[in-house]
mmCIF file of C-alpha atoms in Angstrom:
data_model
loop_
_atom_site.group_PDB
_atom_site.id
_atom_site.type_symbol
_atom_site.label_atom_id
_atom_site.label_comp_id
_atom_site.label_asym_id
_atom_site.label_seq_id
_atom_site.Cartn_x
_atom_site.Cartn_y
_atom_site.Cartn_z
ATOM 1 C CA UNK R 292 6.139 25.807 -28.209
ATOM 2 C CA UNK R 293 4.594 25.849 -24.763
ATOM 3 C CA UNK R 294 1.216 24.244 -24.319
ATOM 4 C CA UNK R 295 -1.378 24.263 -21.545
ATOM 5 C CA UNK R 296 -2.317 20.793 -20.327
ATOM 6 C CA UNK R 297 -5.126 19.434 -18.217
ATOM 7 C CA UNK R 298 -4.586 16.140 -16.429
ATOM 8 C CA UNK R 299 -6.987 14.550 -18.895
ATOM 9 C CA UNK R 300 -5.007 15.823 -21.865
ATOM 10 C CA UNK R 301 -1.695 14.865 -20.244
ATOM 11 C CA UNK R 302 -2.812 11.229 -19.879
ATOM 12 C CA UNK R 303 -2.760 10.869 -23.666
ATOM 13 C CA UNK R 304 1.048 11.228 -23.664
ATOM 14 C CA UNK R 305 2.078 7.953 -22.064
ATOM 15 C CA UNK R 306 4.352 6.614 -24.786
ATOM 16 C CA UNK R 307 1.859 4.120 -26.173
ATOM 17 C CA UNK R 308 1.030 4.039 -29.889
ATOM 18 C CA UNK R 309 4.215 5.999 -30.710
ATOM 19 C CA UNK R 310 3.030 9.001 -28.664
ATOM 20 C CA UNK R 311 5.514 11.173 -26.774
ATOM 21 C CA UNK R 312 6.153 10.562 -23.074
ATOM 22 C CA UNK R 313 5.188 13.566 -20.972
ATOM 23 C CA UNK R 314 5.440 13.852 -17.195
ATOM 24 C CA UNK R 315 4.316 16.799 -15.083
ATOM 25 C CA UNK R 316 6.424 18.000 -12.173
ATOM 26 C CA UNK R 317 5.544 21.112 -10.166
ATOM 27 C CA UNK R 318 3.219 22.293 -12.896
ATOM 28 C CA UNK R 319 5.787 21.921 -15.705
ATOM 29 C CA UNK R 320 5.284 19.279 -18.387
ATOM 30 C CA UNK R 321 8.536 17.624 -19.429
ATOM 31 C CA UNK R 322 9.100 15.552 -22.568
ATOM 32 C CA UNK R 323 10.824 12.362 -21.422
ATOM 33 C CA UNK R 324 10.561 10.652 -24.814
ATOM 34 C CA UNK R 325 14.363 10.441 -24.992
ATOM 35 C CA UNK R 326 14.307 7.859 -22.188
ATOM 36 C CA UNK R 327 11.647 5.311 -23.229
ATOM 37 C CA UNK R 328 13.603 2.534 -21.512
ATOM 38 C CA UNK R 329 12.780 4.201 -18.181
ATOM 39 C CA UNK R 330 9.505 6.051 -18.749
ATOM 40 C CA UNK R 331 7.935 4.265 -21.715
ATOM 41 C CA UNK R 332 5.731 1.164 -21.646
ATOM 42 C CA UNK R 333 7.472 -1.556 -19.661
ATOM 43 C CA UNK R 334 10.007 0.844 -18.131
ATOM 44 C CA UNK R 335 10.592 0.975 -14.399
ATOM 45 C CA UNK R 336 9.025 4.436 -14.140
ATOM 46 C CA UNK R 337 6.363 4.022 -16.808
ATOM 47 C CA UNK R 338 3.626 4.740 -14.271
ATOM 48 C CA UNK R 339 4.741 8.417 -14.325
ATOM 49 C CA UNK R 340 4.050 8.741 -18.068
ATOM 50 C CA UNK R 341 1.042 10.927 -18.759
ATOM 51 C CA UNK R 342 0.687 12.002 -15.125
ATOM 52 C CA UNK R 343 1.663 14.592 -12.553
ATOM 53 C CA UNK R 344 4.418 12.745 -10.688
ATOM 54 C CA UNK R 345 5.181 15.527 -8.187
ATOM 55 C CA UNK R 346 4.018 13.646 -5.093
ATOM 56 C CA UNK R 347 5.654 10.407 -6.237
ATOM 57 C CA UNK R 348 9.035 12.040 -6.778
ATOM 58 C CA UNK R 349 8.850 14.067 -3.565
ATOM 59 C CA UNK R 350 8.079 10.984 -1.474
ATOM 60 C CA UNK R 351 10.064 8.500 -3.605
ATOM 61 C CA UNK R 352 6.870 6.532 -4.205
ATOM 62 C CA UNK R 353 6.119 4.201 -7.088
ATOM 63 C CA UNK R 354 2.505 3.777 -5.999
ATOM 64 C CA UNK R 355 -0.101 4.656 -8.638
ATOM 65 C CA UNK R 356 -2.317 6.161 -5.943
ATOM 66 C CA UNK R 357 0.288 8.918 -5.408
ATOM 67 C CA UNK R 358 0.009 10.155 -9.010
ATOM 68 C CA UNK R 359 -1.910 13.359 -9.779
ATOM 69 C CA UNK R 360 -2.232 14.229 -6.082
ATOM 70 C CA UNK R 361 -1.911 17.599 -4.340
ATOM 71 C CA UNK R 362 1.438 18.403 -2.742
ATOM 72 C CA UNK R 363 0.412 20.975 -0.134
ATOM 73 C CA UNK R 364 1.013 18.633 2.791
ATOM 74 C CA UNK R 365 4.608 17.671 1.919
ATOM 75 C CA UNK R 366 7.243 17.945 4.623
ATOM 76 C CA UNK R 367 10.138 20.371 4.210
ATOM 77 C CA UNK R 368 12.432 17.472 3.303
ATOM 78 C CA UNK R 369 9.980 16.216 0.682
ATOM 79 C CA UNK R 370 9.691 19.719 -0.780
ATOM 80 C CA UNK R 371 13.476 19.917 -1.042
ATOM 81 C CA UNK R 372 13.559 16.509 -2.747
ATOM 82 C CA UNK R 373 10.910 17.681 -5.196
ATOM 83 C CA UNK R 374 12.875 20.830 -6.038
ATOM 84 C CA UNK R 375 15.962 18.692 -6.653
ATOM 85 C CA UNK R 376 13.992 16.520 -9.078
ATOM 86 C CA UNK R 377 12.695 19.619 -10.871
ATOM 87 C CA UNK R 378 16.259 20.892 -11.286
ATOM 88 C CA UNK R 379 17.426 17.505 -12.570
ATOM 89 C CA UNK R 380 14.543 17.187 -15.033
ATOM 90 C CA UNK R 381 15.098 20.777 -16.183
ATOM 91 C CA UNK R 382 18.698 19.950 -17.036
ATOM 92 C CA UNK R 383 17.846 16.745 -18.897
ATOM 93 C CA UNK R 384 14.459 17.179 -20.577
ATOM 94 C CA UNK R 385 12.684 19.915 -22.535
ATOM 95 C CA UNK R 386 9.632 21.612 -21.064
ATOM 96 C CA UNK R 387 6.715 21.381 -23.481
ATOM 97 C CA UNK R 388 4.061 23.118 -21.424
ATOM 98 C CA UNK R 389 2.393 23.621 -18.087
ATOM 99 C CA UNK R 390 -0.339 21.876 -16.115
ATOM 100 C CA UNK R 391 -1.535 23.782 -13.097
ATOM 101 C CA UNK R 392 -4.625 21.701 -12.457
ATOM 102 C CA UNK R 393 -3.065 19.948 -9.444
ATOM 103 C CA UNK R 394 0.070 21.766 -8.365
ATOM 104 C CA UNK R 395 -0.238 25.334 -9.651
ATOM 105 C CA UNK R 396 -1.503 26.969 -6.464
ATOM 106 C CA UNK R 397 0.927 24.992 -4.341
ATOM 107 C CA UNK R 398 4.060 25.785 -6.365
ATOM 108 C CA UNK R 399 4.574 29.032 -4.477
ATOM 109 C CA UNK R 400 4.663 27.094 -1.216
ATOM 110 C CA UNK R 401 7.425 24.711 -2.333
#
């Protein structure tokens, strides 16, 4: 089942209170619940849970201020890095929906 997410709705899926762990990347929402040790509460990448992590992954940033941010100003190298992450996530995690609130218009440019 594919679902449409807003950033507000996505934030509910952060792995707390036995909720699934969802992360958005290039407008696709991935279910990362199979890796709670990394993305769940207390995990090294838990800040991504319930957010659009496109800018963070493209720039290799673990700064909360880079979450849910537009990606239109990424360099070519950062865009390539982001596409590599999307491929990796697509091979490892199921897509449960889309969230185009931040990255939808910019996906065509990546």
